[in-house]
Short mmCIF file of N, CA and C in Angstrom, two decimals:
data_model
loop_
_atom_site.label_atom_id
_atom_site.label_comp_id
_atom_site.label_asym_id
_atom_site.label_seq_id
_atom_site.Cartn_x
_atom_site.Cartn_y
_atom_site.Cartn_z
N UNK D 581 25.16 -39.97 -5.90
CA UNK D 581 25.53 -38.64 -5.45
C UNK D 581 24.88 -37.56 -6.33
N UNK D 582 24.86 -37.82 -7.64
CA UNK D 582 24.26 -36.85 -8.56
C UNK D 582 22.78 -36.65 -8.25
N UNK D 583 22.05 -37.73 -7.91
CA UNK D 583 20.63 -37.59 -7.62
C UNK D 583 20.40 -36.80 -6.33
N UNK D 584 21.29 -36.94 -5.36
CA UNK D 584 21.15 -36.17 -4.12
C UNK D 584 21.36 -34.69 -4.42
N UNK D 585 22.36 -34.36 -5.23
CA UNK D 585 22.59 -32.97 -5.60
C UNK D 585 21.40 -32.40 -6.37
N UNK D 586 20.81 -33.21 -7.24
CA UNK D 586 19.65 -32.77 -7.99
C UNK D 586 18.48 -32.47 -7.05
N UNK D 587 18.26 -33.34 -6.06
CA UNK D 587 17.19 -33.12 -5.09
C UNK D 587 17.44 -31.85 -4.29
N UNK D 588 18.68 -31.61 -3.87
CA UNK D 588 19.00 -30.40 -3.12
C UNK D 588 18.77 -29.16 -3.97
N UNK D 589 19.11 -29.22 -5.24
CA UNK D 589 18.91 -28.09 -6.14
C UNK D 589 17.42 -27.80 -6.31
N UNK D 590 16.62 -28.83 -6.47
CA UNK D 590 15.17 -28.65 -6.60
C UNK D 590 14.59 -28.06 -5.32
N UNK D 591 15.03 -28.54 -4.17
CA UNK D 591 14.54 -28.02 -2.90
C UNK D 591 14.93 -26.55 -2.73
N UNK D 592 16.14 -26.19 -3.10
CA UNK D 592 16.58 -24.80 -2.99
C UNK D 592 15.78 -23.90 -3.92
N UNK D 593 15.48 -24.39 -5.12
CA UNK D 593 14.72 -23.59 -6.07
C UNK D 593 13.29 -23.38 -5.58
N UNK D 594 12.69 -24.40 -4.95
CA UNK D 594 11.32 -24.26 -4.49
C UNK D 594 11.22 -23.35 -3.26
N UNK D 595 12.36 -23.12 -2.58
CA UNK D 595 12.36 -22.27 -1.40
C UNK D 595 12.55 -20.80 -1.76
N UNK D 596 12.75 -20.49 -3.04
CA UNK D 596 12.93 -19.10 -3.45
C UNK D 596 11.66 -18.30 -3.23
N UNK D 597 11.86 -17.04 -2.93
CA UNK D 597 10.72 -16.14 -2.72
C UNK D 597 9.95 -15.96 -4.03
N UNK D 598 8.65 -15.79 -3.89
CA UNK D 598 7.79 -15.58 -5.06
C UNK D 598 7.35 -14.13 -5.13
N UNK D 599 7.01 -13.69 -6.33
CA UNK D 599 6.39 -12.39 -6.52
C UNK D 599 5.00 -12.62 -7.08
N UNK D 600 4.01 -12.07 -6.40
CA UNK D 600 2.62 -12.20 -6.81
C UNK D 600 2.09 -10.83 -7.21
N UNK D 601 0.99 -10.82 -7.94
CA UNK D 601 0.41 -9.58 -8.44
C UNK D 601 -1.08 -9.51 -8.13
N UNK D 602 -1.51 -8.31 -7.74
CA UNK D 602 -2.92 -8.02 -7.50
C UNK D 602 -3.27 -6.83 -8.38
N UNK D 603 -4.41 -6.91 -9.05
CA UNK D 603 -4.82 -5.82 -9.93
C UNK D 603 -6.35 -5.76 -9.97
N UNK D 604 -6.87 -4.57 -10.18
CA UNK D 604 -8.33 -4.39 -10.22
C UNK D 604 -8.98 -5.17 -11.37
N UNK D 605 -8.20 -5.59 -12.35
CA UNK D 605 -8.75 -6.39 -13.45
C UNK D 605 -8.54 -7.89 -13.22
N UNK D 606 -8.02 -8.26 -12.04
CA UNK D 606 -7.67 -9.64 -11.76
C UNK D 606 -8.84 -10.52 -11.35
N UNK D 607 -8.50 -11.75 -10.95
CA UNK D 607 -9.47 -12.75 -10.55
C UNK D 607 -8.80 -13.61 -9.47
N UNK D 608 -9.43 -13.77 -8.34
CA UNK D 608 -8.83 -14.54 -7.25
C UNK D 608 -8.67 -16.02 -7.57
N UNK D 609 -9.27 -16.50 -8.64
CA UNK D 609 -9.08 -17.88 -9.07
C UNK D 609 -7.86 -18.02 -9.99
N UNK D 610 -7.24 -16.89 -10.33
CA UNK D 610 -6.08 -16.88 -11.23
C UNK D 610 -4.82 -17.29 -10.46
N UNK D 611 -3.69 -17.28 -11.17
CA UNK D 611 -2.42 -17.72 -10.59
C UNK D 611 -1.70 -16.64 -9.79
N UNK D 612 -2.13 -15.38 -9.90
CA UNK D 612 -1.45 -14.31 -9.18
C UNK D 612 -0.16 -13.86 -9.83
N UNK D 613 -0.02 -14.12 -11.12
CA UNK D 613 1.17 -13.69 -11.86
C UNK D 613 0.91 -12.33 -12.49
N UNK D 614 1.95 -11.75 -13.10
CA UNK D 614 1.78 -10.45 -13.77
C UNK D 614 0.74 -10.54 -14.88
N UNK D 615 0.71 -11.66 -15.59
CA UNK D 615 -0.24 -11.83 -16.70
C UNK D 615 -1.65 -12.15 -16.27
N UNK D 616 -1.80 -12.85 -15.16
CA UNK D 616 -3.12 -13.22 -14.63
C UNK D 616 -3.12 -12.97 -13.12
N UNK D 617 -3.27 -11.68 -12.74
CA UNK D 617 -3.19 -11.31 -11.32
C UNK D 617 -4.44 -11.68 -10.54
N UNK D 618 -4.30 -11.63 -9.20
CA UNK D 618 -5.45 -11.77 -8.32
C UNK D 618 -6.21 -10.46 -8.27
N UNK D 619 -7.43 -10.50 -7.82
CA UNK D 619 -8.26 -9.31 -7.68
C UNK D 619 -8.10 -8.64 -6.32
N UNK D 620 -7.85 -9.43 -5.27
CA UNK D 620 -7.85 -8.86 -3.92
C UNK D 620 -6.55 -9.11 -3.16
N UNK D 621 -6.26 -8.19 -2.26
CA UNK D 621 -5.14 -8.37 -1.34
C UNK D 621 -5.46 -9.46 -0.33
N UNK D 622 -6.73 -9.64 -0.05
CA UNK D 622 -7.15 -10.71 0.86
C UNK D 622 -6.70 -12.06 0.33
N UNK D 623 -6.81 -12.29 -0.97
CA UNK D 623 -6.33 -13.53 -1.58
C UNK D 623 -4.83 -13.65 -1.40
N UNK D 624 -4.12 -12.55 -1.65
CA UNK D 624 -2.66 -12.57 -1.50
C UNK D 624 -2.26 -12.92 -0.07
N UNK D 625 -3.02 -12.41 0.91
CA UNK D 625 -2.71 -12.66 2.31
C UNK D 625 -2.89 -14.13 2.69
N UNK D 626 -3.66 -14.88 1.91
CA UNK D 626 -3.82 -16.32 2.20
C UNK D 626 -2.73 -17.16 1.57
N UNK D 627 -1.92 -16.56 0.68
CA UNK D 627 -0.92 -17.33 -0.06
C UNK D 627 0.52 -16.92 0.27
N UNK D 628 0.77 -15.64 0.43
CA UNK D 628 2.14 -15.14 0.62
C UNK D 628 2.79 -15.70 1.88
N UNK D 629 4.08 -16.02 1.76
CA UNK D 629 4.88 -16.52 2.89
C UNK D 629 6.17 -15.72 2.97
N UNK D 630 6.97 -16.00 3.98
CA UNK D 630 8.21 -15.27 4.23
C UNK D 630 9.03 -15.11 2.95
N UNK D 631 9.45 -13.87 2.68
CA UNK D 631 10.26 -13.58 1.51
C UNK D 631 9.47 -13.20 0.28
N UNK D 632 8.18 -13.46 0.25
CA UNK D 632 7.35 -13.15 -0.92
C UNK D 632 7.04 -11.67 -1.00
N UNK D 633 6.83 -11.21 -2.22
CA UNK D 633 6.42 -9.83 -2.48
C UNK D 633 5.12 -9.84 -3.26
N UNK D 634 4.19 -8.98 -2.87
CA UNK D 634 2.92 -8.82 -3.56
C UNK D 634 2.93 -7.43 -4.17
N UNK D 635 2.89 -7.35 -5.49
CA UNK D 635 2.85 -6.07 -6.20
C UNK D 635 1.38 -5.71 -6.41
N UNK D 636 0.99 -4.53 -5.92
CA UNK D 636 -0.41 -4.12 -5.95
C UNK D 636 -0.60 -3.02 -7.00
N UNK D 637 -1.42 -3.31 -8.02
CA UNK D 637 -1.68 -2.37 -9.09
C UNK D 637 -2.50 -1.18 -8.62
N UNK D 638 -2.50 -0.14 -9.42
CA UNK D 638 -3.26 1.07 -9.11
C UNK D 638 -4.73 0.76 -8.93
N UNK D 639 -5.37 1.51 -8.04
CA UNK D 639 -6.81 1.37 -7.85
C UNK D 639 -7.19 1.45 -6.40
N UNK D 640 -8.49 1.39 -6.17
CA UNK D 640 -9.06 1.48 -4.83
C UNK D 640 -9.49 0.09 -4.39
N UNK D 641 -8.81 -0.47 -3.41
CA UNK D 641 -9.11 -1.80 -2.89
C UNK D 641 -9.91 -1.61 -1.60
N UNK D 642 -11.21 -1.71 -1.71
CA UNK D 642 -12.11 -1.47 -0.60
C UNK D 642 -12.17 -2.72 0.27
N UNK D 643 -11.05 -3.01 0.93
CA UNK D 643 -10.91 -4.24 1.71
C UNK D 643 -10.37 -3.94 3.09
N UNK D 644 -10.71 -4.81 4.02
CA UNK D 644 -10.06 -4.88 5.33
C UNK D 644 -9.20 -6.14 5.27
N UNK D 645 -7.91 -5.96 5.00
CA UNK D 645 -6.99 -7.08 4.81
C UNK D 645 -6.38 -7.47 6.15
N UNK D 646 -6.27 -8.78 6.41
CA UNK D 646 -5.58 -9.23 7.61
C UNK D 646 -4.49 -10.21 7.21
N UNK D 647 -3.25 -9.87 7.58
CA UNK D 647 -2.12 -10.76 7.32
C UNK D 647 -1.78 -11.48 8.61
N UNK D 648 -1.88 -12.82 8.59
CA UNK D 648 -1.62 -13.63 9.78
C UNK D 648 -0.41 -14.55 9.59
N UNK D 649 0.19 -14.54 8.41
CA UNK D 649 1.35 -15.37 8.14
C UNK D 649 2.62 -14.59 8.47
N UNK D 650 3.56 -15.24 9.11
CA UNK D 650 4.79 -14.58 9.53
C UNK D 650 5.82 -14.52 8.41
N UNK D 651 6.47 -13.36 8.32
CA UNK D 651 7.68 -13.26 7.53
C UNK D 651 8.82 -13.73 8.42
N UNK D 652 10.04 -13.30 8.10
CA UNK D 652 11.20 -13.67 8.92
C UNK D 652 12.21 -12.53 8.86
N UNK D 653 13.15 -12.53 9.77
CA UNK D 653 14.20 -11.52 9.75
C UNK D 653 14.88 -11.57 8.38
N UNK D 654 14.90 -10.44 7.69
CA UNK D 654 15.50 -10.38 6.36
C UNK D 654 14.63 -10.94 5.25
N UNK D 655 13.48 -11.49 5.59
CA UNK D 655 12.55 -12.07 4.62
C UNK D 655 11.13 -11.68 4.96
N UNK D 656 10.86 -10.38 4.94
CA UNK D 656 9.52 -9.89 5.19
C UNK D 656 8.55 -10.40 4.12
N UNK D 657 7.28 -10.46 4.45
CA UNK D 657 6.23 -10.54 3.43
C UNK D 657 5.97 -9.09 3.07
N UNK D 658 6.15 -8.74 1.82
CA UNK D 658 6.06 -7.34 1.39
C UNK D 658 4.87 -7.12 0.48
N UNK D 659 4.08 -6.11 0.80
CA UNK D 659 2.99 -5.65 -0.05
C UNK D 659 3.44 -4.30 -0.61
N UNK D 660 3.72 -4.24 -1.91
CA UNK D 660 4.30 -3.04 -2.53
C UNK D 660 3.39 -2.50 -3.62
N UNK D 661 3.09 -1.21 -3.54
CA UNK D 661 2.33 -0.56 -4.61
C UNK D 661 3.18 -0.53 -5.87
N UNK D 662 2.58 -0.88 -7.01
CA UNK D 662 3.31 -0.85 -8.28
C UNK D 662 3.82 0.58 -8.53
N UNK D 663 3.00 1.56 -8.22
CA UNK D 663 3.38 2.97 -8.26
C UNK D 663 3.09 3.52 -6.87
N UNK D 664 4.11 4.03 -6.15
CA UNK D 664 3.87 4.51 -4.79
C UNK D 664 2.67 5.46 -4.71
N UNK D 665 1.75 5.13 -3.82
CA UNK D 665 0.54 5.93 -3.64
C UNK D 665 -0.56 5.62 -4.62
N UNK D 666 -0.31 4.76 -5.59
CA UNK D 666 -1.30 4.45 -6.62
C UNK D 666 -2.33 3.42 -6.21
N UNK D 667 -2.03 2.65 -5.18
CA UNK D 667 -2.96 1.63 -4.68
C UNK D 667 -3.48 2.07 -3.32
N UNK D 668 -4.81 2.19 -3.21
CA UNK D 668 -5.43 2.61 -1.96
C UNK D 668 -6.16 1.44 -1.32
N UNK D 669 -5.93 1.24 -0.04
CA UNK D 669 -6.54 0.16 0.72
C UNK D 669 -7.32 0.77 1.88
N UNK D 670 -8.46 0.20 2.20
CA UNK D 670 -9.27 0.73 3.30
C UNK D 670 -8.59 0.48 4.65
N UNK D 671 -8.20 -0.75 4.94
CA UNK D 671 -7.57 -1.06 6.22
C UNK D 671 -6.70 -2.31 6.09
N UNK D 672 -5.64 -2.35 6.90
CA UNK D 672 -4.71 -3.48 6.88
C UNK D 672 -4.34 -3.81 8.31
N UNK D 673 -4.57 -5.05 8.70
CA UNK D 673 -4.25 -5.51 10.05
C UNK D 673 -3.12 -6.52 9.97
N UNK D 674 -2.04 -6.23 10.66
CA UNK D 674 -0.86 -7.11 10.67
C UNK D 674 -0.86 -7.85 11.99
N UNK D 675 -1.06 -9.16 11.92
CA UNK D 675 -1.15 -9.99 13.12
C UNK D 675 -0.01 -10.99 13.21
N UNK D 676 1.07 -10.73 12.47
CA UNK D 676 2.21 -11.64 12.46
C UNK D 676 3.49 -10.81 12.26
N UNK D 677 4.62 -11.34 12.66
CA UNK D 677 5.86 -10.58 12.53
C UNK D 677 6.39 -10.50 11.10
N UNK D 678 7.17 -9.44 10.87
CA UNK D 678 7.93 -9.23 9.64
C UNK D 678 7.07 -9.14 8.38
N UNK D 679 6.16 -8.19 8.42
CA UNK D 679 5.32 -7.84 7.27
C UNK D 679 5.62 -6.40 6.93
N UNK D 680 5.80 -6.11 5.65
CA UNK D 680 6.14 -4.75 5.21
C UNK D 680 5.09 -4.24 4.24
N UNK D 681 4.60 -3.03 4.47
CA UNK D 681 3.69 -2.34 3.56
C UNK D 681 4.50 -1.22 2.92
N UNK D 682 4.60 -1.21 1.61
CA UNK D 682 5.48 -0.27 0.91
C UNK D 682 4.72 0.50 -0.17
N UNK D 683 4.51 1.79 0.06
CA UNK D 683 3.90 2.65 -0.95
C UNK D 683 2.40 2.59 -1.06
N UNK D 684 1.75 1.83 -0.18
CA UNK D 684 0.28 1.76 -0.21
C UNK D 684 -0.29 3.02 0.43
N UNK D 685 -1.43 3.43 -0.06
CA UNK D 685 -2.15 4.57 0.49
C UNK D 685 -3.39 4.02 1.18
N UNK D 686 -3.78 4.66 2.28
CA UNK D 686 -4.97 4.21 3.01
C UNK D 686 -6.04 5.28 2.90
N UNK D 687 -7.22 4.86 2.45
CA UNK D 687 -8.30 5.83 2.24
C UNK D 687 -9.64 5.19 2.56
N UNK D 688 -10.62 6.04 2.77
CA UNK D 688 -11.99 5.64 3.04
C UNK D 688 -12.16 4.95 4.38
N UNK D 689 -11.14 4.98 5.23
CA UNK D 689 -11.29 4.35 6.53
C UNK D 689 -12.16 5.24 7.41
N UNK D 690 -13.21 4.68 7.94
CA UNK D 690 -14.10 5.46 8.80
C UNK D 690 -14.17 4.90 10.21
N UNK D 691 -13.76 3.66 10.38
CA UNK D 691 -13.89 3.02 11.68
C UNK D 691 -15.27 2.44 11.90
N UNK D 692 -16.22 2.84 11.07
CA UNK D 692 -17.59 2.34 11.21
C UNK D 692 -17.64 0.85 10.89
N UNK D 693 -18.24 0.11 11.78
CA UNK D 693 -18.39 -1.35 11.63
C UNK D 693 -17.05 -2.06 11.51
N UNK D 694 -16.00 -1.47 12.06
CA UNK D 694 -14.67 -2.08 12.00
C UNK D 694 -14.06 -2.07 13.39
N UNK D 695 -13.93 -3.22 14.01
CA UNK D 695 -13.38 -3.28 15.36
C UNK D 695 -11.87 -3.04 15.42
N UNK D 696 -11.22 -2.87 14.28
CA UNK D 696 -9.76 -2.72 14.28
C UNK D 696 -9.31 -1.37 14.82
N UNK D 697 -10.16 -0.37 14.71
CA UNK D 697 -9.90 0.96 15.27
C UNK D 697 -8.76 1.74 14.61
N UNK D 698 -8.31 1.32 13.45
CA UNK D 698 -7.26 2.05 12.74
C UNK D 698 -7.18 1.58 11.30
N UNK D 699 -6.68 2.44 10.41
CA UNK D 699 -6.51 2.04 9.01
C UNK D 699 -5.39 1.01 8.89
N UNK D 700 -4.34 1.16 9.69
CA UNK D 700 -3.27 0.15 9.76
C UNK D 700 -3.12 -0.21 11.22
N UNK D 701 -3.29 -1.48 11.50
CA UNK D 701 -3.17 -1.93 12.89
C UNK D 701 -2.12 -3.02 12.96
N UNK D 702 -1.09 -2.79 13.77
CA UNK D 702 -0.05 -3.79 14.00
C UNK D 702 -0.29 -4.39 15.38
N UNK D 703 -0.62 -5.66 15.41
CA UNK D 703 -0.87 -6.35 16.67
C UNK D 703 0.44 -6.54 17.43
N UNK D 704 0.33 -6.94 18.68
CA UNK D 704 1.51 -7.17 19.52
C UNK D 704 2.47 -8.15 18.86
N UNK D 705 1.95 -9.14 18.15
CA UNK D 705 2.79 -10.15 17.50
C UNK D 705 3.52 -9.64 16.27
N UNK D 706 3.24 -8.40 15.86
CA UNK D 706 3.77 -7.88 14.60
C UNK D 706 5.18 -7.30 14.75
N UNK D 707 6.06 -8.02 15.40
CA UNK D 707 7.46 -7.62 15.54
C UNK D 707 8.07 -7.40 14.18
N UNK D 708 8.81 -6.32 14.02
CA UNK D 708 9.50 -6.07 12.75
C UNK D 708 8.61 -5.61 11.62
N UNK D 709 7.35 -5.28 11.91
CA UNK D 709 6.45 -4.78 10.85
C UNK D 709 6.93 -3.40 10.42
N UNK D 710 6.80 -3.11 9.13
CA UNK D 710 7.27 -1.85 8.56
C UNK D 710 6.19 -1.28 7.64
N UNK D 711 5.93 0.02 7.75
CA UNK D 711 5.02 0.70 6.85
C UNK D 711 5.78 1.88 6.26
N UNK D 712 6.08 1.81 4.96
CA UNK D 712 6.83 2.90 4.31
C UNK D 712 6.00 3.58 3.26
#
């Protein structure tokens, strides 16, 4: 019985939401932690799952990011600027439900060579998407 409880505890701990970090001084081969952040939001979009938060450091992220992983009701995938308005992204396409963009600024979007047609594009599947 004790071993079953131990297994359940380990499973519950592994299901906890993670917090990842992106910073202009980062490296996409890093762990995505506060001490060794990723360089791009694109990398974060390949790893983050429901309930996870990505903290985005100050700077200009000249990226067209696409999030295709679904969050869940009450467990959005959240992209949060470390300082509201301090992180600028060129474009963000949300192609899955329950994704939240919090405090990010959008700049340098021109539409040129970009079929998305908007700095932030929420696809039909993006139920529950939030941009604050």
